[in-house]
Coordinates of C-alpha atoms and ligand atoms in Angstrom, one line a residue:
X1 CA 88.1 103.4 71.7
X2 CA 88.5 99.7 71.9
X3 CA 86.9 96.6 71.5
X4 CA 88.4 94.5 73.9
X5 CA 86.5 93.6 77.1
X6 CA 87.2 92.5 80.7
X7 CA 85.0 92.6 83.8
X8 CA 86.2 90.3 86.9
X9 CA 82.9 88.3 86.9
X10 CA 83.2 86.6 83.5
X11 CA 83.1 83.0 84.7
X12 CA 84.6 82.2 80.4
X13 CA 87.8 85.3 80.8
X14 CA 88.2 84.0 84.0
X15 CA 88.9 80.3 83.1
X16 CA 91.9 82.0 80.8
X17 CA 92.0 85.7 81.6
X18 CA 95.7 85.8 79.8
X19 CA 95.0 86.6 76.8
X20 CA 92.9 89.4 77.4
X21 CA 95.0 91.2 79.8
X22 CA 98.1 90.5 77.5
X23 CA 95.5 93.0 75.5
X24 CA 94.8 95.2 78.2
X25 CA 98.5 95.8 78.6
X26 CA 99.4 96.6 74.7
X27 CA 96.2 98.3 73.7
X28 CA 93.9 99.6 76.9
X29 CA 96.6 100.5 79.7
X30 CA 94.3 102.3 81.7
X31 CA 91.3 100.2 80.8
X32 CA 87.1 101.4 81.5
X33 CA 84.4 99.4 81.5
X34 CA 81.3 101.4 82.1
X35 CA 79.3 98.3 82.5
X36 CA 80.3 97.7 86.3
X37 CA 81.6 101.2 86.7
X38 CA 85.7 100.7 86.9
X39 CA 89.0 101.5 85.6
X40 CA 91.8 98.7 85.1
X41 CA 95.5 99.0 85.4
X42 CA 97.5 96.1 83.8
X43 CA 101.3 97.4 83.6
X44 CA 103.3 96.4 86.1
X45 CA 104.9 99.8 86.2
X46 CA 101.5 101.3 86.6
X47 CA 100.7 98.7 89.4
X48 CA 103.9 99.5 91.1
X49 CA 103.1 103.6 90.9
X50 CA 99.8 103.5 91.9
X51 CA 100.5 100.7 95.1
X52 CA 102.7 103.6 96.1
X53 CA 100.8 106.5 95.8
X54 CA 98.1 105.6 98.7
X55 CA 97.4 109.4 98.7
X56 CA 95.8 108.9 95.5
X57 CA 94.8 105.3 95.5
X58 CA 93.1 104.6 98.6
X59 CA 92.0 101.6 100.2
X60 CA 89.6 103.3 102.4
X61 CA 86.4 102.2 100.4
X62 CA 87.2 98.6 100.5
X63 CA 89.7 96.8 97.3
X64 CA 86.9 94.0 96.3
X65 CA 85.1 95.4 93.3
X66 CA 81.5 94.5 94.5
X67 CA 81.9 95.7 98.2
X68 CA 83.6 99.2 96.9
X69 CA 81.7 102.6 97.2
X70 CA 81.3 106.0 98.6
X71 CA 80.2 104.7 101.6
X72 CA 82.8 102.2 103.1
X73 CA 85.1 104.2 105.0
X74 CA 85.8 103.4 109.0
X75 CA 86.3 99.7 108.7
X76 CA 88.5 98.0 111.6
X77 CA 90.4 95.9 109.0
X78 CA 94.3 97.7 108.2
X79 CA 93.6 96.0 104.5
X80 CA 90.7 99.2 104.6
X81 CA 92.8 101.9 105.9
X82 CA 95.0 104.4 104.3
X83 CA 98.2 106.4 106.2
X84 CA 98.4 107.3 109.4
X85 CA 95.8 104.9 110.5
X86 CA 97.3 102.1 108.9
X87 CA 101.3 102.6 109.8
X88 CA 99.9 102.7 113.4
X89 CA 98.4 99.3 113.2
X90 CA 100.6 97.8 110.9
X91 CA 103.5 98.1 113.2
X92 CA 101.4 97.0 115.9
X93 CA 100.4 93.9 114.4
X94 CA 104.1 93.1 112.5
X95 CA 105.2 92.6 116.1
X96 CA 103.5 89.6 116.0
X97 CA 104.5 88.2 112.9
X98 CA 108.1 88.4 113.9
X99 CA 110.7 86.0 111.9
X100 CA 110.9 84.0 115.2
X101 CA 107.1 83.2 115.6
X102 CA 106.9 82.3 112.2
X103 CA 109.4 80.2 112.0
X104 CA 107.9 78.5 115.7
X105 CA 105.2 77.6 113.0
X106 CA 107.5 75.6 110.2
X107 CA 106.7 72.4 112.2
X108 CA 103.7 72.6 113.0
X109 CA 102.7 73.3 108.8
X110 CA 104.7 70.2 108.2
X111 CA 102.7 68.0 110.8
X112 CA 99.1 69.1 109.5
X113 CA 100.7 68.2 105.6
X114 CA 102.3 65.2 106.7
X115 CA 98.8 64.0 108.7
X116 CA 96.8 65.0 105.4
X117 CA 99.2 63.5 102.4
X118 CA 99.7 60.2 105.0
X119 CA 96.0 59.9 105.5
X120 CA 95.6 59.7 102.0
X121 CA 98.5 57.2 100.7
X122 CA 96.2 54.6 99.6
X123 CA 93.7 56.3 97.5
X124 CA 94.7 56.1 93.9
X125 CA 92.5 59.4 93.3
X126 CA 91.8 62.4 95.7
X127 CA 91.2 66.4 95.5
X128 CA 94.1 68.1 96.2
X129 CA 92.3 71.0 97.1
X130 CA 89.6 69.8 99.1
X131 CA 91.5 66.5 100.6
X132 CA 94.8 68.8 101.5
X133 CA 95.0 72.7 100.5
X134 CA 91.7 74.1 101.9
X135 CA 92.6 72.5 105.2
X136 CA 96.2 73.6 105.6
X137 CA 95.8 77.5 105.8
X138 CA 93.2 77.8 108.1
X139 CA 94.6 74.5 110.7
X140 CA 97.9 76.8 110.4
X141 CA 96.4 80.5 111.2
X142 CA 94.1 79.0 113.9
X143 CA 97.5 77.6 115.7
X144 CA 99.2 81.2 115.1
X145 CA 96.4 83.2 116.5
X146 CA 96.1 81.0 119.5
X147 CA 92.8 78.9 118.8
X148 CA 93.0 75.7 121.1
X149 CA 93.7 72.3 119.2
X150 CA 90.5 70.3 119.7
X151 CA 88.5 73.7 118.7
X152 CA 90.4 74.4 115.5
X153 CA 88.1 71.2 113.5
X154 CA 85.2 73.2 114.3
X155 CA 86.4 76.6 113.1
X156 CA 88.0 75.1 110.1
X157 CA 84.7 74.3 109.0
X158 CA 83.2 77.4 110.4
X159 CA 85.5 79.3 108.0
X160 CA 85.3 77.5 105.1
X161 CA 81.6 78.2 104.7
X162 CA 83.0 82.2 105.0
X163 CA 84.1 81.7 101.4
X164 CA 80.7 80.3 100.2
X165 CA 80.3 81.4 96.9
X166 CA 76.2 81.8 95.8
X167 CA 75.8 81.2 92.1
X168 CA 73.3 84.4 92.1
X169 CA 74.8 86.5 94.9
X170 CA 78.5 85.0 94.6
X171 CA 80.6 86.3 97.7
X172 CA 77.7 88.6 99.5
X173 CA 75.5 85.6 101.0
X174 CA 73.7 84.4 104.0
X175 CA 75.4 80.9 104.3
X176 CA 78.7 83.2 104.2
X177 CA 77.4 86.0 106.4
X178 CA 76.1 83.5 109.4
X179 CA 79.8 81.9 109.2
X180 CA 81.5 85.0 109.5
X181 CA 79.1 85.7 112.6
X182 CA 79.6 82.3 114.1
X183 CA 83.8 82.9 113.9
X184 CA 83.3 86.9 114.8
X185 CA 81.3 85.4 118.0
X186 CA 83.6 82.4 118.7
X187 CA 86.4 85.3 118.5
X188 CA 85.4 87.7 120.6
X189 CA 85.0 84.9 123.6
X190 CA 88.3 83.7 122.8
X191 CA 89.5 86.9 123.3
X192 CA 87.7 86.8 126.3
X193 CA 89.3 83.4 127.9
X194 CA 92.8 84.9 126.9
X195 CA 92.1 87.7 129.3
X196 CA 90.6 85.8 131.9
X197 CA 93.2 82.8 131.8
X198 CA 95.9 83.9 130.1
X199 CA 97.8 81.1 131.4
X200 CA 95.7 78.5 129.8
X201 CA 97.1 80.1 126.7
X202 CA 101.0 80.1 125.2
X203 CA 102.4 82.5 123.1
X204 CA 100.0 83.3 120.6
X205 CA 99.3 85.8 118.5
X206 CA 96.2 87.0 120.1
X207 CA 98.3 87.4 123.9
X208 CA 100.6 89.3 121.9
X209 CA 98.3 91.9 120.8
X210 CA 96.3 92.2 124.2
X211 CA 99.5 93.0 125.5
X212 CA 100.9 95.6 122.9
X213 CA 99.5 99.3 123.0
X214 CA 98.8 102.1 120.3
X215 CA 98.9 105.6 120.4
X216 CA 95.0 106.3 120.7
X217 CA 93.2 109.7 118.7
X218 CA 94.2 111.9 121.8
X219 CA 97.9 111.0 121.8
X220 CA 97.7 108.6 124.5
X221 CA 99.0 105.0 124.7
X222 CA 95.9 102.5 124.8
X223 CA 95.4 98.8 124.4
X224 CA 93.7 97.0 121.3
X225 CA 89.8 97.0 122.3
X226 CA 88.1 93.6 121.7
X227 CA 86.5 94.4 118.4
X228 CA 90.1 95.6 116.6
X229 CA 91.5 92.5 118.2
X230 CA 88.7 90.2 116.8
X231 CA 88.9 92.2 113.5
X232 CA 92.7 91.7 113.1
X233 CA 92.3 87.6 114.1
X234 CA 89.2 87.7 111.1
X235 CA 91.2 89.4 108.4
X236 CA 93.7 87.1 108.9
X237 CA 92.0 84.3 108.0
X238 CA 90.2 85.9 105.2
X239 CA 93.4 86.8 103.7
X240 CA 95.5 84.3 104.7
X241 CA 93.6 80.9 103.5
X242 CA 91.9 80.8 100.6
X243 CA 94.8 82.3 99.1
X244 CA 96.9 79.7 99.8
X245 CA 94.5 76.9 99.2
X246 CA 94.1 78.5 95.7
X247 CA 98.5 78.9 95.6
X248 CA 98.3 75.0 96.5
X249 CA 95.6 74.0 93.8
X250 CA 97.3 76.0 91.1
X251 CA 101.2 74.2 91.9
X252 CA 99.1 71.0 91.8
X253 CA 97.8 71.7 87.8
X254 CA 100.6 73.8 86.5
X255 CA 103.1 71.3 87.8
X256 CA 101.3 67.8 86.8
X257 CA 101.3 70.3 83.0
X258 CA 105.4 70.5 83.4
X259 CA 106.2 66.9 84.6
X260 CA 109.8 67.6 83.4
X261 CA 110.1 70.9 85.8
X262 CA 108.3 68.3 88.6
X263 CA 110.7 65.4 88.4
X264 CA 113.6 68.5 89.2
X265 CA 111.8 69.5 92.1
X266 CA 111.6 66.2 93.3
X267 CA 115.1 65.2 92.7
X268 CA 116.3 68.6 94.7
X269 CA 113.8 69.7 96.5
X270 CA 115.9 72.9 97.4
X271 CA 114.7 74.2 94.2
X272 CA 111.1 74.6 95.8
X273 CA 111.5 78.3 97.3
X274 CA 111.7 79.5 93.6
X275 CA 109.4 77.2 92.0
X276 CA 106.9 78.8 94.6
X277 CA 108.0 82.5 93.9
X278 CA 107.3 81.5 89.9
X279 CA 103.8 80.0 90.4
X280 CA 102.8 83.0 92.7
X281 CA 104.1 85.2 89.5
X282 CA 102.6 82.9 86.7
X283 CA 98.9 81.7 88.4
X284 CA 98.6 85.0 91.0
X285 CA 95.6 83.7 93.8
X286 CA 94.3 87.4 94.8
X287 CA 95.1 88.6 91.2
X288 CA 93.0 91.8 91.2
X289 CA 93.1 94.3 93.9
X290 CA 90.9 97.3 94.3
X291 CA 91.7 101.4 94.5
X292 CA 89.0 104.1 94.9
X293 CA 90.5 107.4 93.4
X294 CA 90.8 110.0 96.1
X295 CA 91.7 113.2 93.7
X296 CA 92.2 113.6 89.8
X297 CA 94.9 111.4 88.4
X298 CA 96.4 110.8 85.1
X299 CA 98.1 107.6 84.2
X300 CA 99.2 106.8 80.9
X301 CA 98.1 109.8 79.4
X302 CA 94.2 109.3 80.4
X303 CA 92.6 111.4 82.7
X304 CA 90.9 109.2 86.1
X305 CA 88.4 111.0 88.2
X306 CA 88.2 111.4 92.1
X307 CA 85.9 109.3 93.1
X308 CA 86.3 106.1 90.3
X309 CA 87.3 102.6 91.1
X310 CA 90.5 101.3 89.7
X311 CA 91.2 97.7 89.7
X312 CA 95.1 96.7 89.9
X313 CA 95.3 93.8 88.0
X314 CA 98.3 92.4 89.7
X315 CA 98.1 88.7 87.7
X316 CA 98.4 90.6 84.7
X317 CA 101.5 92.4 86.3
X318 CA 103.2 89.1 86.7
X319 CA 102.9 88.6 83.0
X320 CA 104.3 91.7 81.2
X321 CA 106.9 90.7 79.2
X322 CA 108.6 94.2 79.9
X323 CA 109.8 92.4 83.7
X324 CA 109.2 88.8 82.7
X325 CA 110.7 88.1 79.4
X326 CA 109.1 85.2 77.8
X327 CA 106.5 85.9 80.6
X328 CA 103.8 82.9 79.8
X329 CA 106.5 79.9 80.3
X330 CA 106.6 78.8 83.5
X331 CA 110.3 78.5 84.4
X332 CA 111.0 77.1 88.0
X333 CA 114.5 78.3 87.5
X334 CA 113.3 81.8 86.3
X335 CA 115.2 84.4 88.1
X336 CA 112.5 86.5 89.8
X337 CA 113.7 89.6 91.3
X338 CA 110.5 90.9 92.0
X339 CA 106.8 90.3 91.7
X340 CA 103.4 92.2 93.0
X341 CA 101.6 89.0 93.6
X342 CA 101.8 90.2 97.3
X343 CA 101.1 93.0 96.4
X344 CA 103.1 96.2 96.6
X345 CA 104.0 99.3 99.1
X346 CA 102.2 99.8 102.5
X347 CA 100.1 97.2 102.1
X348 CA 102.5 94.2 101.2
X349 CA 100.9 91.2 102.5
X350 CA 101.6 90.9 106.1
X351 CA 101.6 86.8 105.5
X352 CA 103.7 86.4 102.3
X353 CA 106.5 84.6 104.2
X354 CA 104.4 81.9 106.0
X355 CA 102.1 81.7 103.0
X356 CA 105.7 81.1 101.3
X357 CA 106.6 78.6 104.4
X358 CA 103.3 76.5 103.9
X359 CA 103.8 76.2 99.7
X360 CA 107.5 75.2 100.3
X361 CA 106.6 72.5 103.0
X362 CA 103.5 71.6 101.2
X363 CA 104.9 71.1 98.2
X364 CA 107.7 69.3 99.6
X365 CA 105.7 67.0 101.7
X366 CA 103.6 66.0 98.5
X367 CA 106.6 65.4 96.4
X368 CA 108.2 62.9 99.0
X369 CA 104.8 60.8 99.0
X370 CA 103.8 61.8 95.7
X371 CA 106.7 61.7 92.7
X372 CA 104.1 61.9 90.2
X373 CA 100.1 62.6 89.4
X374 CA 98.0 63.8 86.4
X375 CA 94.6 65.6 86.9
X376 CA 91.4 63.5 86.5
X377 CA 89.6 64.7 83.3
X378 CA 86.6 66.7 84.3
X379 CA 87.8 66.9 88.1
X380 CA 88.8 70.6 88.0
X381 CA 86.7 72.7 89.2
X382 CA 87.3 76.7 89.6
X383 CA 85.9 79.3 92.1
X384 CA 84.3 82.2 90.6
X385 CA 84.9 85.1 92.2
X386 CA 85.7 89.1 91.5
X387 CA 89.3 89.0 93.3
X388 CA 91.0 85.7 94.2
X389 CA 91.2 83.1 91.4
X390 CA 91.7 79.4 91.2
X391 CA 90.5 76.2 92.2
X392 CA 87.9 74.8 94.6
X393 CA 88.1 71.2 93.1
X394 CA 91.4 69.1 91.1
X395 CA 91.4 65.6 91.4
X396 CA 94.8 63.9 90.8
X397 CA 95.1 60.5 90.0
X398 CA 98.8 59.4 92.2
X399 CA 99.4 56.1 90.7
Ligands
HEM1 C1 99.7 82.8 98.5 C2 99.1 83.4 99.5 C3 98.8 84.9 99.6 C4 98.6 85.8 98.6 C5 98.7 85.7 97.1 C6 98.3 87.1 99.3 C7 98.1 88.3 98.7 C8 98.0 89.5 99.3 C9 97.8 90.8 98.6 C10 97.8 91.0 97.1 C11 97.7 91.7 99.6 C12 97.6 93.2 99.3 C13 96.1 93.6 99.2 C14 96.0 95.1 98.8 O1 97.0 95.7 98.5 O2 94.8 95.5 98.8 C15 97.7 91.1 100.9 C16 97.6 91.7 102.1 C17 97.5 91.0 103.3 N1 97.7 89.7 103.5 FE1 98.1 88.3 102.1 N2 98.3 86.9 100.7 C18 98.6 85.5 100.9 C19 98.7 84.9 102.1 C20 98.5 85.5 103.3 C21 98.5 84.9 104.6 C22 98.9 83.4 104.9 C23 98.2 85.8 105.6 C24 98.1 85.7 107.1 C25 98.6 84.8 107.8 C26 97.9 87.1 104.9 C27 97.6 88.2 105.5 C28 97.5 89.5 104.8 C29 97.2 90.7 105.5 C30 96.9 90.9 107.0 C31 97.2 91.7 104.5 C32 96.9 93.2 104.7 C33 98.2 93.9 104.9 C34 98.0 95.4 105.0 O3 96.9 95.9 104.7 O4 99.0 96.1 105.5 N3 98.1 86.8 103.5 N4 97.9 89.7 100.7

């Protein structure tokens, strides 16, 4: 048995969880803690195996520690759904995230930077988070889903109180749950104006999919009702923004701590792509992702049962020092050849290259207009919660 302990929860680990999973990894590979009923994987290896065995590892009874149980099955959301349900919608929905649509989207990510990062050129102090990164992702998934310009204030807003976090209930609250209601309803009737007036609307993700057909339970070709098209549009922006807001806060800390590994970014900016690939590895934003155990499995020697919840610790993935040597230096120049900070298999996020799009051109944007900052003693502030970690708060002094 062991002594060490971990629990996603643990406001104090999860200021500097590091340490503790550099434990996890040498000592408790295939970690319990019977306190909230889980197992942990740390290994990269083991992260990698069990990403790719989704006949074992299922995703069927939801990944977020606090949401997971028996009960969960038959959610709408492909991030829920294990083979063949998912492959079908997958490949559905990829047809709308095609190269060419995202890359339709590179300038309008470096309008909504430039706007921000201009509108703040005379303040000596801001929060990079709040001022800029919490208000990229969601501006830029609102334009891809097809969410008309003057409405896309509102539902920024709207979706920002999704994330509320309750200091006794964290993520399972009212303030969150009427937010989500407000976006499901606004949703559905956009869904609704795209069919009615479907010329009132361009290209967008959300014509796409009306248009696009799956083969149905009874082998027959049918459309996308509206509650899997409004539960596509939703997951997207769960999983697509406060990842990247949290991607954006990190670069902004872990980059005002390397000033030397700054001022190269700055003076050749085409070393950005990797820079981004190495902070996703080093500070991972959805760094724990949950299993539930569908039969018997042994990893690492240690027998799990059907029926447990394993927790892929993907952030401590991106710090084994078996893939990574010298894994807890940041290196912009690092040669990455892989990383699970996406995470891995089937279920590879569908956004990783626009959420790669919006750190390059975010970061490049801020490093035209801002060479150099340092963060504001006692202006960091993180967000507590049991699966994507970072900031909600870092105030940066620019002059
Ligand atoms: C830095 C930013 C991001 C990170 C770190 C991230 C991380 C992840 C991870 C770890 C998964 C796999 C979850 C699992 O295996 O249970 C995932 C899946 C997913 N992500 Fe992302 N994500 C990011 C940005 C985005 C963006 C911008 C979008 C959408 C525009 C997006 C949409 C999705 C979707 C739809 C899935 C589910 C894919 C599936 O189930 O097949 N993500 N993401």
């Amino acid at each position: 048995m062991t002594d060490i302990y971990w629990d996603p929860y643990d406001t104090v680990i999860d200021t500097d969880p590091y340490p503790i999973w550099k434990r996890l990894r040498e000592e408790a590979p295939v970690y319990r803690n019977d306190k909230f009923d889980f197992w942990a994987l740390s290994r990269f290896d083991d992260i990698e195996k069990a990403s790719k065995d989704t006949a074992t590892f299922s995703s069927t009874h939801g990944t977020v520690l606090e949401m997971m149980g028996p009960g969960m099955i038959g959610s709408n959301q492909m991030i829920f759904m294990d083979p063949p349900e998912h492959t079908m919608y997958r490949s559905l929905v990829s047809r709308a995230f095609t190269p060419r649509r995202m890359a339709l989207l590179d300038d309008y990510v470096r309008d909504v930077c430039a706007e921000l990062l201009d509108g703040l050129a005379d303040r000596d102090e801001f929060d990079y988070v709040q001022d800029f990164a919490a208000q990229v992702p969601s501006m830029v998934i609102s334009r891809l889903v097809g969410v008309p310009e003057k409405e896309r204030e509102e539902q920024r807003v709207n979706i920002d109180t999704m994330f509320h976090i309750d200091p006794e209930q964290g993520m399972v609250n009212d303030i969150a749950f009427m937010a989500r209601i407000r976006v499901h309803e606004y949703l559905m009737d956009l869904v609704q104006r795209h069919k009615n007036n479907p010329d009132d609307f361009g290209d967008d993700m959300i014509k796409v999919l009306i248009n696009a057909e799956i083969t149905g339970d009874d082998g027959e070709l049918r459309s996308l009702d509206d509650d899997e098209l409004v539960q596509f549009t939703l997951l997207l922006y769960v999983a697509g923004t406060e990842t990247v807001m949290r991607l954006l806060g990190n670069a902004a800390v872990v980059l005002a701590a390397n000033p030397e590994q700054r001022a190269e970014l700055v003076a050749d900016p085409s070393l950005i792509p990797n820079a981004i690939e190495e902070l996703l590895r080093f500070e991972a934003p959805s760094p724990v992702n949950g299993r539930w155990v569908l039969k018997d499995v042994e990893v690492q020697g240690t027998k799990i049962p059907a029926g447990s919840k394993v927790l892929l610790l993907t952030g401590s993935a991106g710090r084994d020092n078996d893939v990574f040597p010298d894994a807890d230096r940041f290196d912009i120049h690092r040669d990455i050849k892989k990383h699970v900070t996406f995470g891995y298999g089937i279920h590879f996020c569908l956004g990783a290259s626009l959420a790669r799009t919006e750190g390059r051109i975010a970061l490049e944007e801020t490093l035209k207009r801002f060479p150099e900052w340092s963060v504001v003693p006692g202006k960091t502030h993180r967000q507590h919660t049991s699966t994507v970690r970072g900031y909600s708060e870092v105030g940066i002094s620019v002059r």
